[in-house]
Coordinates of C-alpha atoms in Angstrom, one line a residue:
M1 CA 5.7 -56.7 6.8
R2 CA 4.5 -58.9 3.9
R3 CA 8.0 -60.4 3.4
I4 CA 8.3 -61.2 7.1
T5 CA 5.0 -63.0 7.2
H6 CA 5.8 -64.9 4.0
A7 CA 9.1 -66.1 5.4
W8 CA 7.6 -67.1 8.7
F9 CA 4.9 -69.2 7.0
A10 CA 7.5 -70.8 4.7
A11 CA 9.7 -71.7 7.7
A12 CA 6.8 -73.1 9.7
G13 CA 5.6 -75.2 6.7
A14 CA 9.0 -76.6 6.2
G15 CA 9.2 -77.7 9.8
L16 CA 12.2 -75.6 10.6
L17 CA 10.7 -74.0 13.7
S18 CA 10.6 -75.9 17.1
L19 CA 7.7 -75.3 19.5
P20 CA 9.4 -72.6 21.6
R21 CA 10.6 -70.8 18.5
L22 CA 7.1 -71.2 17.0
L23 CA 5.5 -69.6 20.1
V24 CA 8.0 -66.7 19.9
A25 CA 7.4 -66.2 16.2
C26 CA 3.6 -66.2 16.8
A27 CA 3.9 -63.6 19.6
T28 CA 6.2 -61.5 17.4
F29 CA 3.7 -61.7 14.5
L30 CA 0.8 -60.6 16.8
L31 CA 2.8 -57.7 18.1
L32 CA 3.6 -56.6 14.5
L33 CA -0.1 -56.7 13.7
M34 CA -1.1 -54.7 16.8
W35 CA 1.7 -52.1 16.5
P36 CA 0.1 -48.7 15.8
P37 CA 1.2 -46.8 12.7
A38 CA 3.7 -44.0 13.1
A39 CA 2.0 -40.7 14.0
A40 CA 2.0 -38.2 11.2
A41 CA 3.9 -35.0 11.7
P42 CA 1.6 -32.1 12.7
A43 CA 0.7 -29.6 10.0
P44 CA 2.6 -26.3 9.9
V45 CA 1.5 -23.1 11.6
T46 CA 1.8 -19.7 9.9
L47 CA 3.0 -16.7 12.0
L48 CA 2.0 -13.2 10.7
T49 CA 3.4 -10.0 12.2
V50 CA 1.4 -6.8 12.4
D51 CA 3.3 -4.0 14.0
G52 CA 1.9 -0.4 13.7
A53 CA -1.4 1.3 12.8
I54 CA -4.1 -0.8 11.2
G55 CA -4.4 0.5 7.6
P56 CA -5.1 -0.9 4.1
A57 CA -1.6 -2.5 3.9
S58 CA -1.8 -4.4 7.2
A59 CA -5.4 -5.5 6.5
D60 CA -4.3 -6.8 3.1
H61 CA -1.3 -8.5 4.7
I62 CA -3.6 -10.3 7.1
A63 CA -6.1 -11.4 4.4
R64 CA -3.4 -12.6 2.0
G65 CA -1.6 -14.4 4.8
I66 CA -4.7 -16.3 5.9
E67 CA -5.6 -17.3 2.4
R68 CA -2.1 -18.4 1.6
A69 CA -1.9 -20.5 4.8
A70 CA -5.2 -22.2 3.9
R71 CA -4.0 -22.9 0.4
D72 CA -0.8 -24.4 1.7
G73 CA -2.6 -26.8 4.1
H74 CA -1.5 -25.2 7.4
Q75 CA -3.6 -25.9 10.5
L76 CA -3.4 -22.5 12.2
V77 CA -2.5 -18.8 11.6
I78 CA -1.1 -16.8 14.5
I79 CA -1.2 -13.0 14.1
A80 CA 1.5 -11.4 16.4
L81 CA -0.2 -8.0 17.0
D82 CA 1.2 -4.8 18.3
T83 CA -1.0 -1.8 17.3
P84 CA -2.2 1.5 18.7
G85 CA -5.3 1.5 16.5
G86 CA -6.1 2.4 13.0
L87 CA -8.7 2.9 10.3
D88 CA -12.2 1.5 10.9
T89 CA -12.5 0.4 7.3
S90 CA -9.2 -1.5 7.4
M91 CA -10.0 -3.0 10.8
R92 CA -13.3 -4.3 9.4
A93 CA -11.6 -5.8 6.4
A94 CA -9.2 -7.7 8.7
V95 CA -12.1 -8.9 10.9
K96 CA -14.0 -10.1 7.8
A97 CA -10.9 -12.0 6.7
I98 CA -10.7 -13.7 10.1
L99 CA -14.4 -14.6 10.3
G100 CA -14.4 -16.0 6.8
A101 CA -11.1 -18.0 7.2
R102 CA -11.1 -21.7 6.3
L103 CA -8.7 -22.4 9.2
P104 CA -8.4 -21.2 12.8
V105 CA -6.8 -17.8 13.4
A106 CA -5.2 -16.9 16.7
V107 CA -4.3 -13.3 17.6
Y108 CA -1.4 -13.1 20.0
V109 CA -0.6 -9.7 21.5
A110 CA 3.2 -9.8 21.7
P111 CA 6.0 -9.2 22.5
P112 CA 5.9 -8.0 26.1
G113 CA 5.2 -4.3 26.1
A114 CA 3.0 -4.5 23.0
R115 CA -0.7 -3.6 22.9
A116 CA -3.9 -4.3 21.0
A117 CA -5.5 -1.0 21.6
S118 CA -8.4 0.6 19.8
A119 CA -8.9 -1.2 16.4
G120 CA -6.6 -4.0 17.6
T121 CA -9.2 -4.9 20.3
F122 CA -11.8 -5.6 17.6
I123 CA -9.4 -7.9 15.7
L124 CA -8.5 -9.7 18.9
M125 CA -12.2 -10.3 19.7
A126 CA -12.8 -11.7 16.2
S127 CA -10.1 -14.3 16.5
H128 CA -10.8 -18.0 17.2
I129 CA -8.0 -18.0 19.9
A130 CA -7.1 -14.8 21.8
A131 CA -3.8 -14.7 23.7
M132 CA -1.5 -12.1 25.2
A133 CA 2.0 -12.0 26.4
P134 CA 2.8 -10.9 29.9
G135 CA 3.2 -7.1 30.1
T136 CA 0.7 -6.3 27.3
N137 CA -2.7 -4.6 27.3
L138 CA -5.8 -4.2 25.2
G139 CA -8.9 -1.9 25.1
A140 CA -9.5 1.8 24.7
A141 CA -11.6 1.2 21.6
T142 CA -13.7 4.4 21.5
P143 CA -14.1 5.7 17.9
V144 CA -12.8 9.2 17.3
Q145 CA -12.9 11.6 14.3
L146 CA -10.0 12.7 12.2
G147 CA -8.6 16.0 13.4
G148 CA -10.4 16.1 16.7
P149 CA -14.0 16.1 17.9
P150 CA -16.9 18.1 16.4
A151 CA -18.4 20.9 18.3
G152 CA -20.2 19.7 21.5
S153 CA -18.6 16.3 21.5
D154 CA -16.1 14.8 23.9
D155 CA -15.0 12.3 21.3
G156 CA -11.4 12.1 20.3
L157 CA -8.1 14.0 20.3
P158 CA -6.2 15.5 17.4
G159 CA -4.1 13.0 15.5
A160 CA -6.6 10.1 15.8
A161 CA -6.7 7.6 13.1
P162 CA -9.7 8.1 10.7
R163 CA -12.6 5.8 9.9
R164 CA -15.7 5.9 7.8
G165 CA -18.6 6.4 10.1
A166 CA -22.3 6.7 9.5
G167 CA -23.4 9.5 7.3
G168 CA -20.1 9.5 5.3
T169 CA -18.0 11.1 8.0
R170 CA -14.5 9.9 8.8
G171 CA -13.3 8.9 12.2
G172 CA -11.2 6.3 13.9
Y173 CA -10.1 4.5 17.0
D174 CA -7.7 6.3 19.3
H175 CA -5.8 4.4 22.1
D176 CA -4.8 7.7 23.8
K177 CA -8.3 8.8 24.5
D178 CA -9.0 9.7 28.1
T179 CA -12.8 9.9 28.6
T180 CA -15.1 9.8 31.6
K181 CA -17.6 7.0 32.0
D182 CA -19.9 7.3 29.1
G183 CA -22.3 4.4 29.3
P184 CA -25.7 4.4 27.6
G185 CA -27.6 7.4 28.7
S186 CA -24.8 9.0 30.6
A187 CA -24.1 12.7 30.7
G188 CA -21.2 12.4 28.4
D189 CA -23.2 10.3 25.9
R190 CA -26.1 12.8 26.0
A191 CA -23.7 15.7 25.5
A192 CA -22.2 14.1 22.3
T193 CA -23.4 15.1 18.9
P194 CA -25.8 12.7 17.1
M195 CA -23.0 11.7 14.7
A196 CA -20.7 10.9 17.6
R197 CA -23.4 8.8 19.3
K198 CA -24.1 6.9 16.0
Q199 CA -20.4 6.1 15.7
R200 CA -20.1 5.0 19.3
N201 CA -23.2 2.9 19.3
D202 CA -22.3 1.3 16.0
A203 CA -18.8 0.3 17.3
A204 CA -20.2 -0.9 20.6
A205 CA -22.7 -3.2 18.9
Y206 CA -20.0 -4.5 16.5
I207 CA -17.5 -5.5 19.2
R208 CA -20.3 -6.9 21.4
A209 CA -21.4 -9.2 18.5
L210 CA -17.8 -10.3 18.0
A211 CA -17.3 -11.1 21.7
A212 CA -20.6 -13.1 21.9
L213 CA -19.6 -15.0 18.7
R214 CA -16.4 -16.3 20.4
G215 CA -18.0 -16.7 23.8
R216 CA -16.0 -13.9 25.5
N217 CA -17.0 -11.2 27.9
A218 CA -19.3 -9.0 25.9
E219 CA -20.0 -6.6 28.7
W220 CA -16.4 -5.6 29.0
A221 CA -16.1 -5.5 25.3
E222 CA -18.8 -2.9 25.2
R223 CA -17.2 -0.9 28.0
S224 CA -14.0 -0.8 26.0
V225 CA -15.9 1.2 23.4
R226 CA -18.2 3.4 25.6
D227 CA -15.8 4.0 28.5
A228 CA -12.4 3.5 26.7
S229 CA -11.7 0.7 29.3
S230 CA -8.4 -1.1 29.1
L231 CA -7.0 -4.3 30.7
P232 CA -3.6 -5.9 31.2
A233 CA -3.0 -9.5 30.2
A234 CA -3.6 -11.1 33.6
D235 CA -6.8 -9.2 34.2
A236 CA -8.0 -9.9 30.7
L237 CA -7.6 -13.6 31.3
D238 CA -9.5 -13.4 34.6
A239 CA -12.3 -11.4 32.9
R240 CA -12.7 -14.1 30.2
V241 CA -11.7 -11.6 27.5
I242 CA -8.8 -13.8 26.2
D243 CA -8.1 -17.5 26.3
Y244 CA -4.4 -17.7 27.2
V245 CA -1.5 -15.8 28.6
A246 CA 1.7 -17.2 26.9
G247 CA 5.2 -16.1 27.3
D248 CA 6.1 -16.9 23.6
V249 CA 4.8 -18.5 20.5
A250 CA 6.0 -22.0 21.5
A251 CA 4.1 -21.7 24.8
L252 CA 1.0 -20.6 22.9
L253 CA 1.3 -23.6 20.6
A254 CA 1.6 -25.9 23.7
L255 CA -1.5 -24.4 25.3
A256 CA -3.6 -24.6 22.2
D257 CA -2.7 -28.2 21.5
G258 CA -5.9 -30.4 21.5
R259 CA -8.2 -27.4 21.4
Q260 CA -11.3 -27.8 19.2
V261 CA -12.1 -24.7 17.1
T262 CA -15.5 -24.1 15.5
L263 CA -15.3 -23.0 11.9
R264 CA -18.0 -22.6 9.2
T265 CA -16.7 -25.9 7.6
G266 CA -16.5 -28.0 10.8
T267 CA -14.8 -28.3 14.2
P268 CA -11.1 -29.3 13.7
T269 CA -8.9 -30.3 16.6
L270 CA -5.5 -28.5 16.8
H271 CA -2.3 -30.5 17.1
T272 CA 0.1 -27.6 17.6
R273 CA 2.6 -29.0 20.1
G274 CA 5.9 -29.2 18.2
A275 CA 4.3 -28.1 14.9
P276 CA 6.7 -26.5 12.5
L277 CA 6.4 -22.7 12.4
H278 CA 6.4 -20.8 9.1
R279 CA 7.0 -17.1 9.4
A280 CA 5.3 -15.0 6.7
D281 CA 7.0 -11.7 7.2
P282 CA 5.7 -8.7 5.2
D283 CA 7.6 -8.2 1.9
W284 CA 9.0 -4.8 0.7
R285 CA 5.8 -4.0 -1.1
T286 CA 3.7 -4.5 2.1
R287 CA 6.2 -2.5 4.2
L288 CA 6.2 0.4 1.7
L289 CA 2.4 0.4 1.5
G290 CA 2.3 0.3 5.3
V291 CA 4.3 3.5 5.5
I292 CA 2.0 5.2 3.0
S293 CA -1.1 4.0 4.8
D294 CA 0.0 5.3 8.2
P295 CA -2.7 8.0 9.0
S296 CA -0.1 10.7 9.6
V297 CA 1.7 10.0 6.3
A298 CA -1.5 9.7 4.4
L299 CA -2.7 13.1 5.7
I300 CA 0.6 14.7 4.7
L301 CA 0.4 13.2 1.2
M302 CA -3.2 14.4 0.8
S303 CA -2.2 17.9 2.0
I304 CA 0.7 18.1 -0.5
G305 CA -1.5 16.8 -3.3
I306 CA -4.3 19.3 -2.7
D307 CA -1.9 22.3 -2.2
G308 CA 0.1 21.3 -5.4
L309 CA -3.1 21.2 -7.5
L310 CA -4.3 24.5 -6.1
F311 CA -1.0 26.2 -6.8
E312 CA -1.1 24.8 -10.4
F313 CA -4.6 26.0 -10.9
M314 CA -3.7 29.5 -9.6
S315 CA -0.5 29.6 -11.7
P316 CA -1.1 27.6 -14.9
G317 CA 2.1 26.5 -16.6
A318 CA 4.2 25.9 -13.5
V319 CA 3.8 22.2 -14.2
A320 CA 6.0 21.0 -11.2
P321 CA 3.4 21.7 -8.5
G322 CA 0.7 19.9 -10.5
V323 CA 2.9 16.9 -11.1
V324 CA 4.0 16.6 -7.5
G325 CA 0.5 17.2 -6.2
T326 CA -1.1 14.5 -8.5
L327 CA 1.7 12.0 -7.5
C328 CA 1.0 12.6 -3.8
L329 CA -2.8 12.6 -4.1
L330 CA -3.3 9.1 -5.4
P331 CA -1.2 7.4 -2.6
G332 CA -2.8 9.6 -0.1
L333 CA -6.3 8.5 -1.2
Y334 CA -5.2 4.9 -0.9
G335 CA -3.6 5.5 2.6
L336 CA -6.9 6.8 3.9
H337 CA -8.7 3.8 2.4
L338 CA -10.6 6.0 0.0
L339 CA -9.2 4.3 -3.1
P340 CA -8.6 0.6 -3.5
L341 CA -5.0 -0.5 -4.2
D342 CA -5.8 -1.8 -7.7
Y343 CA -7.4 1.5 -8.7
A344 CA -4.5 3.4 -7.2
G345 CA -2.0 1.4 -9.2
L346 CA -4.0 1.6 -12.4
G347 CA -4.4 5.4 -11.9
L348 CA -0.6 5.8 -11.4
I349 CA 0.1 3.8 -14.6
L350 CA -2.4 5.9 -16.7
L351 CA -1.1 9.1 -15.1
G352 CA 2.5 8.1 -15.9
L353 CA 1.6 7.4 -19.6
A354 CA -0.3 10.7 -19.9
F355 CA 2.7 12.7 -18.4
M356 CA 5.2 11.0 -20.6
L357 CA 3.0 11.7 -23.7
A358 CA 2.5 15.3 -22.6
E359 CA 6.3 15.8 -22.2
A360 CA 6.6 15.6 -26.0
F361 CA 4.3 18.5 -26.6
L362 CA 4.6 20.8 -23.6
P363 CA 7.7 22.8 -22.6
S364 CA 8.0 21.3 -19.1
F365 CA 11.8 20.8 -19.3
G366 CA 11.6 17.2 -18.2
V367 CA 9.3 17.6 -15.2
L368 CA 6.4 15.9 -16.8
G369 CA 8.6 13.1 -18.1
L370 CA 10.3 12.4 -14.8
G371 CA 6.9 12.5 -13.0
G372 CA 5.4 10.2 -15.6
M373 CA 8.3 7.7 -15.3
T374 CA 8.0 7.7 -11.5
A375 CA 4.2 7.2 -11.6
F376 CA 4.4 4.4 -14.2
V377 CA 7.0 2.4 -12.2
A378 CA 5.2 2.8 -8.9
G379 CA 1.9 1.7 -10.5
A380 CA 3.4 -1.3 -12.2
L381 CA 4.9 -2.5 -8.9
I382 CA 1.8 -2.2 -6.8
L383 CA -1.0 -3.0 -9.3
V384 CA -0.8 -6.8 -9.6
D385 CA -1.1 -9.3 -6.8
T386 CA 2.3 -11.0 -6.5
D387 CA 1.0 -13.9 -4.5
L388 CA -0.8 -15.4 -7.5
P389 CA 1.6 -17.5 -9.6
G390 CA 2.0 -16.1 -13.1
Y391 CA 0.4 -12.8 -12.3
G392 CA 3.2 -11.0 -10.5
V393 CA 5.3 -8.2 -12.1
P394 CA 8.9 -9.3 -11.7
A395 CA 11.6 -6.7 -11.3
A396 CA 13.2 -8.0 -14.5
V397 CA 10.3 -6.4 -16.4
V398 CA 9.8 -3.2 -14.4
V399 CA 13.5 -2.2 -14.2
P400 CA 14.1 -2.4 -18.0
L401 CA 10.9 -0.4 -18.6
A402 CA 12.1 2.2 -16.2
I403 CA 15.5 2.3 -17.9
V404 CA 14.0 2.6 -21.4
S405 CA 11.7 5.4 -20.2
A406 CA 14.6 7.2 -18.6
L407 CA 16.7 6.9 -21.8
L408 CA 13.8 8.3 -23.9
L409 CA 13.4 11.1 -21.5
A410 CA 17.1 11.9 -21.6
G411 CA 17.0 11.7 -25.4
M412 CA 14.2 14.2 -25.6
A413 CA 15.9 16.5 -23.2
G414 CA 19.1 16.4 -25.2
V415 CA 17.3 17.2 -28.4
A416 CA 15.7 20.2 -26.7
L417 CA 19.0 21.5 -25.4
R418 CA 20.6 21.2 -28.9
T419 CA 17.7 23.0 -30.4
R420 CA 18.1 25.8 -27.8
R421 CA 21.7 26.4 -28.7
R422 CA 21.0 26.8 -32.4
A423 CA 21.1 30.3 -33.9
V424 CA 17.8 32.1 -34.1
A425 CA 16.1 31.5 -37.5
G426 CA 13.6 34.3 -37.2
G427 CA 12.8 37.4 -35.4
P428 CA 14.0 41.0 -35.7
N429 CA 17.7 40.2 -36.0
A430 CA 17.2 37.5 -38.6
L431 CA 17.6 40.0 -41.5
V432 CA 21.1 41.2 -40.4
G433 CA 23.7 40.0 -42.9
S434 CA 21.1 39.2 -45.6
L435 CA 21.6 40.3 -49.2
A436 CA 19.0 42.6 -50.8
E437 CA 18.4 44.1 -54.1
V438 CA 17.5 47.8 -54.5
I439 CA 14.3 48.1 -56.4
G440 CA 13.7 51.8 -56.1
A441 CA 15.9 54.8 -55.4
G442 CA 15.6 58.5 -55.5
G443 CA 13.6 61.0 -53.5
T444 CA 13.4 60.6 -49.8
D445 CA 12.9 56.8 -49.6
T446 CA 14.9 54.0 -51.0
W447 CA 13.4 50.5 -51.2
A448 CA 14.9 47.0 -51.4
N449 CA 13.8 43.4 -51.7
V450 CA 15.0 41.4 -48.8
N451 CA 14.2 37.7 -48.8
G452 CA 11.0 38.4 -50.8
E453 CA 9.9 41.3 -48.6
T454 CA 10.0 45.0 -49.5
W455 CA 11.8 47.1 -46.9
R456 CA 12.7 50.8 -46.7
V457 CA 16.5 51.0 -46.6
A458 CA 19.1 53.7 -45.9
S459 CA 22.8 53.9 -46.7
G460 CA 25.6 56.4 -46.5
A461 CA 26.4 55.7 -50.1
A462 CA 24.3 56.5 -53.2
L463 CA 22.2 53.5 -54.2
R464 CA 20.7 52.7 -57.6
P465 CA 18.0 50.2 -58.7
G466 CA 19.3 46.7 -59.3
Q467 CA 22.3 47.2 -57.0
T468 CA 23.0 44.4 -54.4
V469 CA 23.4 45.6 -50.8
R470 CA 23.9 43.9 -47.4
V471 CA 21.8 44.5 -44.3
L472 CA 23.9 45.8 -41.4
A473 CA 21.2 46.6 -38.9
R474 CA 17.5 47.1 -38.3
K475 CA 16.0 50.2 -36.9
G476 CA 12.3 49.9 -36.5
A477 CA 10.8 49.6 -40.0
R478 CA 14.1 50.7 -41.7
L479 CA 17.1 48.7 -42.6
D480 CA 20.7 50.1 -42.7
V481 CA 22.5 48.7 -45.7
V482 CA 25.8 49.1 -47.5
P483 CA 26.6 48.2 -51.1
V484 CA 28.3 44.8 -51.5
N485 CA 31.3 46.2 -53.4
Q486 CA 31.9 48.7 -50.6
V487 CA 31.9 45.8 -48.1
K488 CA 34.5 44.0 -50.1
Q489 CA 36.7 47.1 -50.4
G490 CA 36.4 47.5 -46.6
E491 CA 37.5 44.0 -46.0

């Protein structure tokens, strides 16, 4: 631009431009001045996928994905959600991450046929933008207890996901619950135990507060908790429970374009039409922790852990049940959100070191060493946050450590096997073949010095003091011997 202007003024000053050309040049110059600058490309959008029960791993995936998107300068996070429910503590951790986000978060129930049931309804209500694909549903957010309802309560069915409720009990949110209308003061609500009423009222107040915060239908939100009410996508849009019904992510980005979203730090305007989409799929670590944190898997691990420890306490020295029980107990505690991930990883590392050290002193035949190596590797892989640059544990470090530990374990096992094959150096048969010196003969007893010990000996031949004999056998407190010269003659 500067070069064009300079050339134009130089030509005009030199009288090289005629009047028509001068007019054209002036018009061109004015158009160049008034031409708007090229529009900047829209900021990227992050797409997170949450498929399955809401547990510690999925809550951590949501929180880390939101923080990473904010750090990378993205304008929006879309959470593609398909969940039957999950742990209350994990759901609240995900909700807190959304409420405290530095950029807008949209929850999109997709693909068609998916659901945001139970705990997923809370996460949807907390989002800045709520959307659903056709053929999806949400609701049925009544809290239930782990293992079924307490006596006198109509809350829950066996197999429900657990949650930490008031008074230290554990319950959860079950999408398959089929209850009657249990509004405030209803017969079903009055028949429930005080603990069940506390859990239900707490959940109802929480989801109502989230709906009111986002300007959504708080009355229906409360009914989804008290009455286990559910809605398909079209009805949810008509009831002002969600903002959009979109066939896919591209359609959602087009619908959300130009929308203003209220954050704690301001009210940004979204420019999502044609924005580049960055998929942040769960890594292997998150997928593995997601399997462990599934309520059913966590319960199985807890049961194996407790049974293994009980068997070890009832039969001390079995070793294997105690090792397996301890290795299952720590992941089970994490899976039920009773133990933070960092503590579980640190506990596995310390447990692995203790097991490998005990292997050198206890006759466990490699069980302690193998269990220790497994615990150490698992703890090393899950302990450190791999999203922070410089703080991850690369496989190039963990794999050599595991190989070295396995080689040390194999070396100790080899030494133990070689020691087992050696001849016995003590015990009742250790004296057989030894040389002895007769120290007393005559009468009924004959005595000999065998390896510094005095033994009563017997022989078919006459023995005299100072004679050298060889031990043939031991019979109780007596040794059968034979003179050495007689042995040589027999040979």
